[in-house]
């Protein structure tokens, strides 16, 4: 991932709002980039997480520099470097099991097209799989037993790190629609766009509040930087399937200022998984 890290710094420098490296000596910047390349990853993609709040909160919970550090942000701006559809099936109802093994899906698909059952080695077509049909929800709802989600890999302004935002079933249809609209408006792939992510409050059919993702285009990258972001996308595309899926990835966090802000991360709730959309996908994904 050494090339990705160097490219990440270059992209970060090209669309910054905050400028943590402004005024840095060129030789020192070159040394920083060279030293970052020394730290190869063992596999997958090194990302900081962006989580949605529970209870319809309006601030994302963003992983900080140190373990346990969190920033609460009502808006996140950046460039989408890569995005892909993803499906996962957990036989047990969310939040009803404390067994660590139950957090690993019995079947998962990293492209939203072909599911893999590790226990049997079976491969399934997601489009025709019975568990990916409406009305199969494990709790008897109208949704699907299999949960359709989307992972978005972001670079934030003035920050050389990659960030991972997982779009839950409750937001996937709207995020897919918004991404198509944003790209189609200028005929530009998402790697050439600066976008913002905000949150809106919604309520499901059972009266449970939850947060939905709202996207908006903020600008475009210059051609040279767009090309560089496209190269990074190609590099990440060779690695993303190494990122395992766990229920912990989709746990919500108490909203900032709530009485439970310091409580442990909650399990994914019925609200996050109550609404699902068709298994459509995006161009450039």
PDB file of C-alpha atoms in Angstrom:
ATOM      1  CA  UNK A   1       0.000   0.000   0.000  1.00  0.00           C
ATOM      2  CA  UNK A   2       3.039   2.309  -0.187  1.00  0.00           C
ATOM      3  CA  UNK A   3       1.918   3.848  -3.480  1.00  0.00           C
ATOM      4  CA  UNK A   4      -1.534   4.475  -2.053  1.00  0.00           C
ATOM      5  CA  UNK A   5      -0.054   6.379   0.893  1.00  0.00           C
ATOM      6  CA  UNK A   6       2.019   8.625  -1.339  1.00  0.00           C
ATOM      7  CA  UNK A   7      -0.973   9.204  -3.604  1.00  0.00           C
ATOM      8  CA  UNK A   8      -3.120   9.892  -0.567  1.00  0.00           C
ATOM      9  CA  UNK A   9      -0.854  12.758   0.461  1.00  0.00           C
ATOM     10  CA  UNK A  10      -0.915  14.156  -3.068  1.00  0.00           C
ATOM     11  CA  UNK A  11      -4.707  14.080  -3.258  1.00  0.00           C
ATOM     12  CA  UNK A  12      -5.011  15.521   0.250  1.00  0.00           C
ATOM     13  CA  UNK A  13      -2.790  18.446  -0.723  1.00  0.00           C
ATOM     14  CA  UNK A  14      -4.832  19.205  -3.832  1.00  0.00           C
ATOM     15  CA  UNK A  15      -8.264  19.879  -2.316  1.00  0.00           C
ATOM     16  CA  UNK A  16      -7.512  20.946   1.236  1.00  0.00           C
ATOM     17  CA  UNK A  17      -9.645  23.228   3.325  1.00  0.00           C
ATOM     18  CA  UNK A  18      -7.542  22.695   6.432  1.00  0.00           C
ATOM     19  CA  UNK A  19      -3.794  22.763   5.713  1.00  0.00           C
ATOM     20  CA  UNK A  20      -1.857  20.856   8.376  1.00  0.00           C
ATOM     21  CA  UNK A  21       1.254  20.699   6.153  1.00  0.00           C
ATOM     22  CA  UNK A  22       1.117  24.276   4.882  1.00  0.00           C
ATOM     23  CA  UNK A  23       4.514  25.928   5.072  1.00  0.00           C
ATOM     24  CA  UNK A  24       6.341  22.620   5.563  1.00  0.00           C
ATOM     25  CA  UNK A  25       9.793  22.506   3.993  1.00  0.00           C
ATOM     26  CA  UNK A  26       9.733  20.598   0.678  1.00  0.00           C
ATOM     27  CA  UNK A  27      12.594  18.331   1.751  1.00  0.00           C
ATOM     28  CA  UNK A  28      10.794  17.542   5.005  1.00  0.00           C
ATOM     29  CA  UNK A  29       7.571  16.767   3.089  1.00  0.00           C
ATOM     30  CA  UNK A  30       9.493  14.439   0.768  1.00  0.00           C
ATOM     31  CA  UNK A  31      11.016  12.704   3.792  1.00  0.00           C
ATOM     32  CA  UNK A  32       7.576  12.325   5.378  1.00  0.00           C
ATOM     33  CA  UNK A  33       6.186  10.727   2.224  1.00  0.00           C
ATOM     34  CA  UNK A  34       9.185   8.402   1.968  1.00  0.00           C
ATOM     35  CA  UNK A  35       8.904   7.315   5.602  1.00  0.00           C
ATOM     36  CA  UNK A  36       5.175   6.652   5.280  1.00  0.00           C
ATOM     37  CA  UNK A  37       6.000   4.247   2.480  1.00  0.00           C
ATOM     38  CA  UNK A  38       8.073   2.185   4.937  1.00  0.00           C
ATOM     39  CA  UNK A  39       4.962   1.035   6.767  1.00  0.00           C
ATOM     40  CA  UNK A  40       3.447  -1.661   4.580  1.00  0.00           C
ATOM     41  CA  UNK A  41       0.090  -3.100   5.603  1.00  0.00           C
ATOM     42  CA  UNK A  42      -0.253  -6.814   6.285  1.00  0.00           C
ATOM     43  CA  UNK A  43      -3.326  -6.956   4.077  1.00  0.00           C
ATOM     44  CA  UNK A  44      -6.581  -5.249   3.327  1.00  0.00           C
ATOM     45  CA  UNK A  45      -6.918  -1.494   3.596  1.00  0.00           C
ATOM     46  CA  UNK A  46      -5.937   0.528   6.643  1.00  0.00           C
ATOM     47  CA  UNK A  47      -8.957   2.729   7.389  1.00  0.00           C
ATOM     48  CA  UNK A  48     -10.389   4.793  10.175  1.00  0.00           C
ATOM     49  CA  UNK A  49     -14.082   4.239  10.721  1.00  0.00           C
ATOM     50  CA  UNK A  50     -17.003   6.623  10.380  1.00  0.00           C
ATOM     51  CA  UNK A  51     -20.036   5.390  12.314  1.00  0.00           C
ATOM     52  CA  UNK A  52     -23.631   6.508  12.382  1.00  0.00           C
ATOM     53  CA  UNK A  53     -25.171   7.561  15.716  1.00  0.00           C
ATOM     54  CA  UNK A  54     -28.046   5.713  17.326  1.00  0.00           C
ATOM     55  CA  UNK A  55     -31.448   7.214  18.049  1.00  0.00           C
ATOM     56  CA  UNK A  56     -31.513   9.491  15.017  1.00  0.00           C
ATOM     57  CA  UNK A  57     -28.492  11.562  16.028  1.00  0.00           C
ATOM     58  CA  UNK A  58     -27.169  14.134  13.554  1.00  0.00           C
ATOM     59  CA  UNK A  59     -23.397  13.821  14.106  1.00  0.00           C
ATOM     60  CA  UNK A  60     -21.107  11.125  12.705  1.00  0.00           C
ATOM     61  CA  UNK A  61     -18.658   9.444  15.076  1.00  0.00           C
ATOM     62  CA  UNK A  62     -15.217   9.551  13.432  1.00  0.00           C
ATOM     63  CA  UNK A  63     -12.271   7.507  14.685  1.00  0.00           C
ATOM     64  CA  UNK A  64      -9.441   9.728  15.903  1.00  0.00           C
ATOM     65  CA  UNK A  65      -5.650   9.523  16.068  1.00  0.00           C
ATOM     66  CA  UNK A  66      -5.463   7.409  19.226  1.00  0.00           C
ATOM     67  CA  UNK A  67      -7.406   4.345  20.335  1.00  0.00           C
ATOM     68  CA  UNK A  68     -10.639   5.510  21.886  1.00  0.00           C
ATOM     69  CA  UNK A  69     -10.432   8.997  20.378  1.00  0.00           C
ATOM     70  CA  UNK A  70     -13.617  10.069  18.595  1.00  0.00           C
ATOM     71  CA  UNK A  71     -14.712  13.217  16.807  1.00  0.00           C
ATOM     72  CA  UNK A  72     -18.395  14.108  16.422  1.00  0.00           C
ATOM     73  CA  UNK A  73     -18.981  15.804  13.077  1.00  0.00           C
ATOM     74  CA  UNK A  74     -22.275  16.987  11.614  1.00  0.00           C
ATOM     75  CA  UNK A  75     -20.727  17.179   8.146  1.00  0.00           C
ATOM     76  CA  UNK A  76     -17.891  15.273   6.510  1.00  0.00           C
ATOM     77  CA  UNK A  77     -16.335  16.465   3.257  1.00  0.00           C
ATOM     78  CA  UNK A  78     -14.014  14.477   1.068  1.00  0.00           C
ATOM     79  CA  UNK A  79     -13.434  12.486  -2.099  1.00  0.00           C
ATOM     80  CA  UNK A  80     -14.863   9.005  -2.597  1.00  0.00           C
ATOM     81  CA  UNK A  81     -11.879   6.907  -3.623  1.00  0.00           C
ATOM     82  CA  UNK A  82     -13.783   3.628  -3.909  1.00  0.00           C
ATOM     83  CA  UNK A  83     -17.249   2.254  -3.219  1.00  0.00           C
ATOM     84  CA  UNK A  84     -18.840  -1.161  -3.522  1.00  0.00           C
ATOM     85  CA  UNK A  85     -22.097  -2.934  -2.790  1.00  0.00           C
ATOM     86  CA  UNK A  86     -21.955  -5.628  -0.110  1.00  0.00           C
ATOM     87  CA  UNK A  87     -24.390  -8.204   1.272  1.00  0.00           C
ATOM     88  CA  UNK A  88     -24.341 -10.140   4.545  1.00  0.00           C
ATOM     89  CA  UNK A  89     -26.644 -12.649   6.226  1.00  0.00           C
ATOM     90  CA  UNK A  90     -26.724 -13.207   9.986  1.00  0.00           C
ATOM     91  CA  UNK A  91     -29.060 -16.059  11.060  1.00  0.00           C
ATOM     92  CA  UNK A  92     -29.501 -14.628  14.560  1.00  0.00           C
ATOM     93  CA  UNK A  93     -31.539 -11.497  15.168  1.00  0.00           C
ATOM     94  CA  UNK A  94     -29.413  -8.407  15.739  1.00  0.00           C
ATOM     95  CA  UNK A  95     -28.472  -7.715  19.332  1.00  0.00           C
ATOM     96  CA  UNK A  96     -29.874 -10.996  20.691  1.00  0.00           C
ATOM     97  CA  UNK A  97     -26.625 -12.930  20.925  1.00  0.00           C
ATOM     98  CA  UNK A  98     -23.477 -12.224  22.905  1.00  0.00           C
ATOM     99  CA  UNK A  99     -21.451 -14.901  21.141  1.00  0.00           C
ATOM    100  CA  UNK A 100     -18.547 -13.445  19.181  1.00  0.00           C
ATOM    101  CA  UNK A 101     -18.961 -16.029  16.418  1.00  0.00           C
ATOM    102  CA  UNK A 102     -22.537 -14.849  15.831  1.00  0.00           C
ATOM    103  CA  UNK A 103     -21.190 -11.455  14.755  1.00  0.00           C
ATOM    104  CA  UNK A 104     -19.595 -13.049  11.681  1.00  0.00           C
ATOM    105  CA  UNK A 105     -22.149 -13.481   8.876  1.00  0.00           C
ATOM    106  CA  UNK A 106     -23.032 -17.018   7.810  1.00  0.00           C
ATOM    107  CA  UNK A 107     -22.879 -15.803   4.226  1.00  0.00           C
ATOM    108  CA  UNK A 108     -21.367 -12.663   2.777  1.00  0.00           C
ATOM    109  CA  UNK A 109     -20.742 -11.059  -0.585  1.00  0.00           C
ATOM    110  CA  UNK A 110     -18.120  -8.387  -1.113  1.00  0.00           C
ATOM    111  CA  UNK A 111     -19.497  -7.378  -4.508  1.00  0.00           C
ATOM    112  CA  UNK A 112     -23.228  -7.753  -3.877  1.00  0.00           C
ATOM    113  CA  UNK A 113     -23.379 -10.383  -6.613  1.00  0.00           C
ATOM    114  CA  UNK A 114     -21.934 -13.671  -5.357  1.00  0.00           C
ATOM    115  CA  UNK A 115     -22.350 -14.872  -1.782  1.00  0.00           C
ATOM    116  CA  UNK A 116     -19.967 -17.265  -0.027  1.00  0.00           C
ATOM    117  CA  UNK A 117     -20.912 -19.683   2.779  1.00  0.00           C
ATOM    118  CA  UNK A 118     -17.649 -20.520   4.621  1.00  0.00           C
ATOM    119  CA  UNK A 119     -19.213 -23.457   6.501  1.00  0.00           C
ATOM    120  CA  UNK A 120     -19.977 -25.356   3.283  1.00  0.00           C
ATOM    121  CA  UNK A 121     -17.860 -23.618   0.641  1.00  0.00           C
ATOM    122  CA  UNK A 122     -21.040 -22.934  -1.339  1.00  0.00           C
ATOM    123  CA  UNK A 123     -21.317 -19.983  -3.705  1.00  0.00           C
ATOM    124  CA  UNK A 124     -24.725 -18.380  -4.299  1.00  0.00           C
ATOM    125  CA  UNK A 125     -26.058 -15.905  -6.828  1.00  0.00           C
ATOM    126  CA  UNK A 126     -27.257 -12.971  -4.708  1.00  0.00           C
ATOM    127  CA  UNK A 127     -29.987 -11.999  -7.173  1.00  0.00           C
ATOM    128  CA  UNK A 128     -31.697 -15.378  -6.973  1.00  0.00           C
ATOM    129  CA  UNK A 129     -30.807 -16.357  -3.392  1.00  0.00           C
ATOM    130  CA  UNK A 130     -34.003 -16.938  -1.341  1.00  0.00           C
ATOM    131  CA  UNK A 131     -32.513 -15.014   1.594  1.00  0.00           C
ATOM    132  CA  UNK A 132     -32.104 -11.892  -0.560  1.00  0.00           C
ATOM    133  CA  UNK A 133     -35.811 -11.582  -1.282  1.00  0.00           C
ATOM    134  CA  UNK A 134     -38.334  -9.294   0.387  1.00  0.00           C
ATOM    135  CA  UNK A 135     -40.433 -10.857   3.129  1.00  0.00           C
ATOM    136  CA  UNK A 136     -37.636 -13.110   4.442  1.00  0.00           C
ATOM    137  CA  UNK A 137     -36.569 -10.935   7.384  1.00  0.00           C
ATOM    138  CA  UNK A 138     -35.571 -13.113  10.352  1.00  0.00           C
ATOM    139  CA  UNK A 139     -37.908 -11.119  12.594  1.00  0.00           C
ATOM    140  CA  UNK A 140     -40.870 -11.541  10.297  1.00  0.00           C
ATOM    141  CA  UNK A 141     -40.773  -8.103   8.706  1.00  0.00           C
ATOM    142  CA  UNK A 142     -41.244  -7.150   5.064  1.00  0.00           C
ATOM    143  CA  UNK A 143     -37.519  -6.737   4.463  1.00  0.00           C
ATOM    144  CA  UNK A 144     -34.800  -9.198   3.491  1.00  0.00           C
ATOM    145  CA  UNK A 145     -32.981 -11.717   5.643  1.00  0.00           C
ATOM    146  CA  UNK A 146     -29.812 -10.740   3.767  1.00  0.00           C
ATOM    147  CA  UNK A 147     -28.716  -7.189   4.447  1.00  0.00           C
ATOM    148  CA  UNK A 148     -27.725  -5.054   1.446  1.00  0.00           C
ATOM    149  CA  UNK A 149     -25.129  -2.419   2.327  1.00  0.00           C
ATOM    150  CA  UNK A 150     -22.480  -0.254   0.703  1.00  0.00           C
ATOM    151  CA  UNK A 151     -18.947   0.573   1.765  1.00  0.00           C
ATOM    152  CA  UNK A 152     -17.540   3.993   0.904  1.00  0.00           C
ATOM    153  CA  UNK A 153     -13.807   4.673   1.173  1.00  0.00           C
ATOM    154  CA  UNK A 154     -13.151   8.367   1.683  1.00  0.00           C
ATOM    155  CA  UNK A 155     -10.284  10.801   1.814  1.00  0.00           C
ATOM    156  CA  UNK A 156     -10.969  13.856   3.928  1.00  0.00           C
ATOM    157  CA  UNK A 157      -9.640  17.329   3.342  1.00  0.00           C
ATOM    158  CA  UNK A 158      -6.225  17.907   4.850  1.00  0.00           C
ATOM    159  CA  UNK A 159      -5.918  14.319   6.086  1.00  0.00           C
ATOM    160  CA  UNK A 160      -3.715  11.558   4.571  1.00  0.00           C
ATOM    161  CA  UNK A 161      -5.793   8.733   6.117  1.00  0.00           C
ATOM    162  CA  UNK A 162      -8.451   6.617   4.461  1.00  0.00           C
ATOM    163  CA  UNK A 163     -11.881   6.543   6.113  1.00  0.00           C
ATOM    164  CA  UNK A 164     -14.531   3.837   5.818  1.00  0.00           C
ATOM    165  CA  UNK A 165     -18.231   4.695   5.942  1.00  0.00           C
ATOM    166  CA  UNK A 166     -20.670   1.789   5.763  1.00  0.00           C
ATOM    167  CA  UNK A 167     -24.077   2.676   4.380  1.00  0.00           C
ATOM    168  CA  UNK A 168     -26.772   0.588   6.139  1.00  0.00           C
ATOM    169  CA  UNK A 169     -29.870  -0.803   4.390  1.00  0.00           C
ATOM    170  CA  UNK A 170     -31.919   2.155   5.628  1.00  0.00           C
ATOM    171  CA  UNK A 171     -29.822   4.602   3.547  1.00  0.00           C
ATOM    172  CA  UNK A 172     -28.556   2.528   0.626  1.00  0.00           C
ATOM    173  CA  UNK A 173     -31.368   3.302  -1.812  1.00  0.00           C
ATOM    174  CA  UNK A 174     -31.083   7.054  -1.257  1.00  0.00           C
ATOM    175  CA  UNK A 175     -27.261   7.050  -1.322  1.00  0.00           C
ATOM    176  CA  UNK A 176     -27.267   5.096  -4.605  1.00  0.00           C
ATOM    177  CA  UNK A 177     -29.738   7.603  -6.045  1.00  0.00           C
ATOM    178  CA  UNK A 178     -27.748  10.585  -4.850  1.00  0.00           C
ATOM    179  CA  UNK A 179     -24.454   9.224  -6.169  1.00  0.00           C
ATOM    180  CA  UNK A 180     -25.970   8.587  -9.592  1.00  0.00           C
ATOM    181  CA  UNK A 181     -27.465  12.082  -9.657  1.00  0.00           C
ATOM    182  CA  UNK A 182     -24.212  13.742  -8.597  1.00  0.00           C
ATOM    183  CA  UNK A 183     -22.142  11.909 -11.206  1.00  0.00           C
ATOM    184  CA  UNK A 184     -24.684  12.317 -14.005  1.00  0.00           C
ATOM    185  CA  UNK A 185     -25.074  16.070 -13.475  1.00  0.00           C
ATOM    186  CA  UNK A 186     -21.559  16.742 -14.786  1.00  0.00           C
ATOM    187  CA  UNK A 187     -20.647  13.397 -16.310  1.00  0.00           C
ATOM    188  CA  UNK A 188     -17.829  13.021 -13.772  1.00  0.00           C
ATOM    189  CA  UNK A 189     -16.969   9.798 -11.876  1.00  0.00           C
ATOM    190  CA  UNK A 190     -17.065   9.988  -8.099  1.00  0.00           C
ATOM    191  CA  UNK A 191     -13.255  10.000  -7.898  1.00  0.00           C
ATOM    192  CA  UNK A 192     -13.375  13.479  -9.425  1.00  0.00           C
ATOM    193  CA  UNK A 193     -15.864  14.986  -7.013  1.00  0.00           C
ATOM    194  CA  UNK A 194     -15.670  16.581  -3.582  1.00  0.00           C
ATOM    195  CA  UNK A 195     -18.831  15.582  -1.698  1.00  0.00           C
ATOM    196  CA  UNK A 196     -20.314  16.180   1.722  1.00  0.00           C
ATOM    197  CA  UNK A 197     -22.107  13.723   3.991  1.00  0.00           C
ATOM    198  CA  UNK A 198     -24.680  14.903   6.504  1.00  0.00           C
ATOM    199  CA  UNK A 199     -27.357  13.105   8.519  1.00  0.00           C
ATOM    200  CA  UNK A 200     -31.118  13.417   8.720  1.00  0.00           C
ATOM    201  CA  UNK A 201     -33.456  11.948  11.309  1.00  0.00           C
ATOM    202  CA  UNK A 202     -36.080   9.396  10.260  1.00  0.00           C
ATOM    203  CA  UNK A 203     -38.532   7.106  12.032  1.00  0.00           C
ATOM    204  CA  UNK A 204     -39.331   3.532  11.024  1.00  0.00           C
ATOM    205  CA  UNK A 205     -42.702   1.819  11.056  1.00  0.00           C
ATOM    206  CA  UNK A 206     -42.242   0.770  14.671  1.00  0.00           C
ATOM    207  CA  UNK A 207     -41.659   4.336  15.826  1.00  0.00           C
ATOM    208  CA  UNK A 208     -37.883   3.908  16.273  1.00  0.00           C
ATOM    209  CA  UNK A 209     -35.732   6.917  15.332  1.00  0.00           C
ATOM    210  CA  UNK A 210     -32.634   6.364  13.212  1.00  0.00           C
ATOM    211  CA  UNK A 211     -30.200   8.391  11.090  1.00  0.00           C
ATOM    212  CA  UNK A 212     -30.124   8.496   7.305  1.00  0.00           C
ATOM    213  CA  UNK A 213     -27.225   9.631   5.142  1.00  0.00           C
ATOM    214  CA  UNK A 214     -27.580  12.737   2.959  1.00  0.00           C
ATOM    215  CA  UNK A 215     -25.026  13.469   0.217  1.00  0.00           C
ATOM    216  CA  UNK A 216     -24.292  16.685  -1.655  1.00  0.00           C
ATOM    217  CA  UNK A 217     -21.729  17.669  -4.275  1.00  0.00           C
ATOM    218  CA  UNK A 218     -19.364  20.432  -3.135  1.00  0.00           C
ATOM    219  CA  UNK A 219     -16.945  20.718  -6.048  1.00  0.00           C
ATOM    220  CA  UNK A 220     -14.741  18.966  -8.585  1.00  0.00           C
ATOM    221  CA  UNK A 221     -11.075  18.044  -8.564  1.00  0.00           C
ATOM    222  CA  UNK A 222      -8.634  19.379 -11.172  1.00  0.00           C
ATOM    223  CA  UNK A 223      -7.929  16.865 -13.987  1.00  0.00           C
ATOM    224  CA  UNK A 224      -4.497  15.828 -12.708  1.00  0.00           C
ATOM    225  CA  UNK A 225      -5.808  15.131  -9.215  1.00  0.00           C
ATOM    226  CA  UNK A 226      -8.842  13.324 -10.603  1.00  0.00           C
ATOM    227  CA  UNK A 227      -6.511  11.038 -12.531  1.00  0.00           C
ATOM    228  CA  UNK A 228      -4.500  10.365  -9.373  1.00  0.00           C
ATOM    229  CA  UNK A 229      -7.663   9.543  -7.415  1.00  0.00           C
ATOM    230  CA  UNK A 230      -8.629   7.150 -10.204  1.00  0.00           C
ATOM    231  CA  UNK A 231      -5.290   5.377  -9.829  1.00  0.00           C
ATOM    232  CA  UNK A 232      -5.890   5.034  -6.096  1.00  0.00           C
ATOM    233  CA  UNK A 233      -9.297   3.538  -6.815  1.00  0.00           C
ATOM    234  CA  UNK A 234      -7.690   0.899  -9.023  1.00  0.00           C
ATOM    235  CA  UNK A 235      -5.230   0.025  -6.266  1.00  0.00           C
ATOM    236  CA  UNK A 236      -7.902  -0.244  -3.575  1.00  0.00           C
ATOM    237  CA  UNK A 237     -10.078  -2.363  -5.872  1.00  0.00           C
ATOM    238  CA  UNK A 238      -7.430  -5.083  -5.682  1.00  0.00           C
ATOM    239  CA  UNK A 239      -7.574  -5.058  -1.864  1.00  0.00           C
ATOM    240  CA  UNK A 240     -11.154  -4.431  -0.771  1.00  0.00           C
ATOM    241  CA  UNK A 241     -12.219  -8.083  -0.729  1.00  0.00           C
ATOM    242  CA  UNK A 242      -9.663  -8.699   2.031  1.00  0.00           C
ATOM    243  CA  UNK A 243     -11.739  -6.542   4.411  1.00  0.00           C
ATOM    244  CA  UNK A 244     -13.787  -8.975   6.483  1.00  0.00           C
ATOM    245  CA  UNK A 245     -17.378  -8.347   7.555  1.00  0.00           C
ATOM    246  CA  UNK A 246     -18.563  -8.329  11.159  1.00  0.00           C
ATOM    247  CA  UNK A 247     -21.684  -7.058  12.878  1.00  0.00           C
ATOM    248  CA  UNK A 248     -19.395  -4.754  14.870  1.00  0.00           C
ATOM    249  CA  UNK A 249     -18.707  -2.857  11.643  1.00  0.00           C
ATOM    250  CA  UNK A 250     -22.295  -1.645  11.591  1.00  0.00           C
ATOM    251  CA  UNK A 251     -22.867  -0.983  15.278  1.00  0.00           C
ATOM    252  CA  UNK A 252     -24.181   2.480  15.992  1.00  0.00           C
ATOM    253  CA  UNK A 253     -22.725   4.777  18.642  1.00  0.00           C
ATOM    254  CA  UNK A 254     -24.618   6.952  21.147  1.00  0.00           C
ATOM    255  CA  UNK A 255     -25.084  10.445  19.775  1.00  0.00           C
ATOM    256  CA  UNK A 256     -22.950  13.319  21.049  1.00  0.00           C
ATOM    257  CA  UNK A 257     -24.389  14.938  24.141  1.00  0.00           C
ATOM    258  CA  UNK A 258     -26.652  12.025  25.008  1.00  0.00           C
ATOM    259  CA  UNK A 259     -26.610  10.425  28.444  1.00  0.00           C
ATOM    260  CA  UNK A 260     -25.182   7.246  26.912  1.00  0.00           C
ATOM    261  CA  UNK A 261     -22.293   8.903  25.051  1.00  0.00           C
ATOM    262  CA  UNK A 262     -19.721   7.036  27.140  1.00  0.00           C
ATOM    263  CA  UNK A 263     -21.525   3.698  26.967  1.00  0.00           C
ATOM    264  CA  UNK A 264     -20.152   0.783  24.953  1.00  0.00           C
ATOM    265  CA  UNK A 265     -20.934   0.656  21.260  1.00  0.00           C
ATOM    266  CA  UNK A 266     -24.426  -0.712  20.706  1.00  0.00           C
ATOM    267  CA  UNK A 267     -25.337  -3.601  18.479  1.00  0.00           C
ATOM    268  CA  UNK A 268     -26.847  -2.796  15.121  1.00  0.00           C
ATOM    269  CA  UNK A 269     -30.509  -2.159  15.799  1.00  0.00           C
ATOM    270  CA  UNK A 270     -33.773  -2.985  14.109  1.00  0.00           C
ATOM    271  CA  UNK A 271     -34.000   0.614  12.901  1.00  0.00           C
ATOM    272  CA  UNK A 272     -30.794   0.436  10.865  1.00  0.00           C
ATOM    273  CA  UNK A 273     -31.903  -2.756   9.149  1.00  0.00           C
ATOM    274  CA  UNK A 274     -35.666  -2.264   8.935  1.00  0.00           C
ATOM    275  CA  UNK A 275     -35.738  -0.767   5.432  1.00  0.00           C
ATOM    276  CA  UNK A 276     -34.009  -2.272   2.428  1.00  0.00           C
ATOM    277  CA  UNK A 277     -33.829  -1.466  -1.247  1.00  0.00           C
ATOM    278  CA  UNK A 278     -33.416  -3.328  -4.474  1.00  0.00           C
ATOM    279  CA  UNK A 279     -29.947  -4.736  -5.058  1.00  0.00           C
ATOM    280  CA  UNK A 280     -29.024  -2.110  -7.623  1.00  0.00           C
ATOM    281  CA  UNK A 281     -25.479  -0.900  -8.100  1.00  0.00           C
ATOM    282  CA  UNK A 282     -23.577   2.102  -9.400  1.00  0.00           C
ATOM    283  CA  UNK A 283     -21.462   2.819 -12.440  1.00  0.00           C
ATOM    284  CA  UNK A 284     -17.751   3.151 -11.585  1.00  0.00           C
ATOM    285  CA  UNK A 285     -18.242   0.906  -8.523  1.00  0.00           C
TER     286      UNK A 285
END
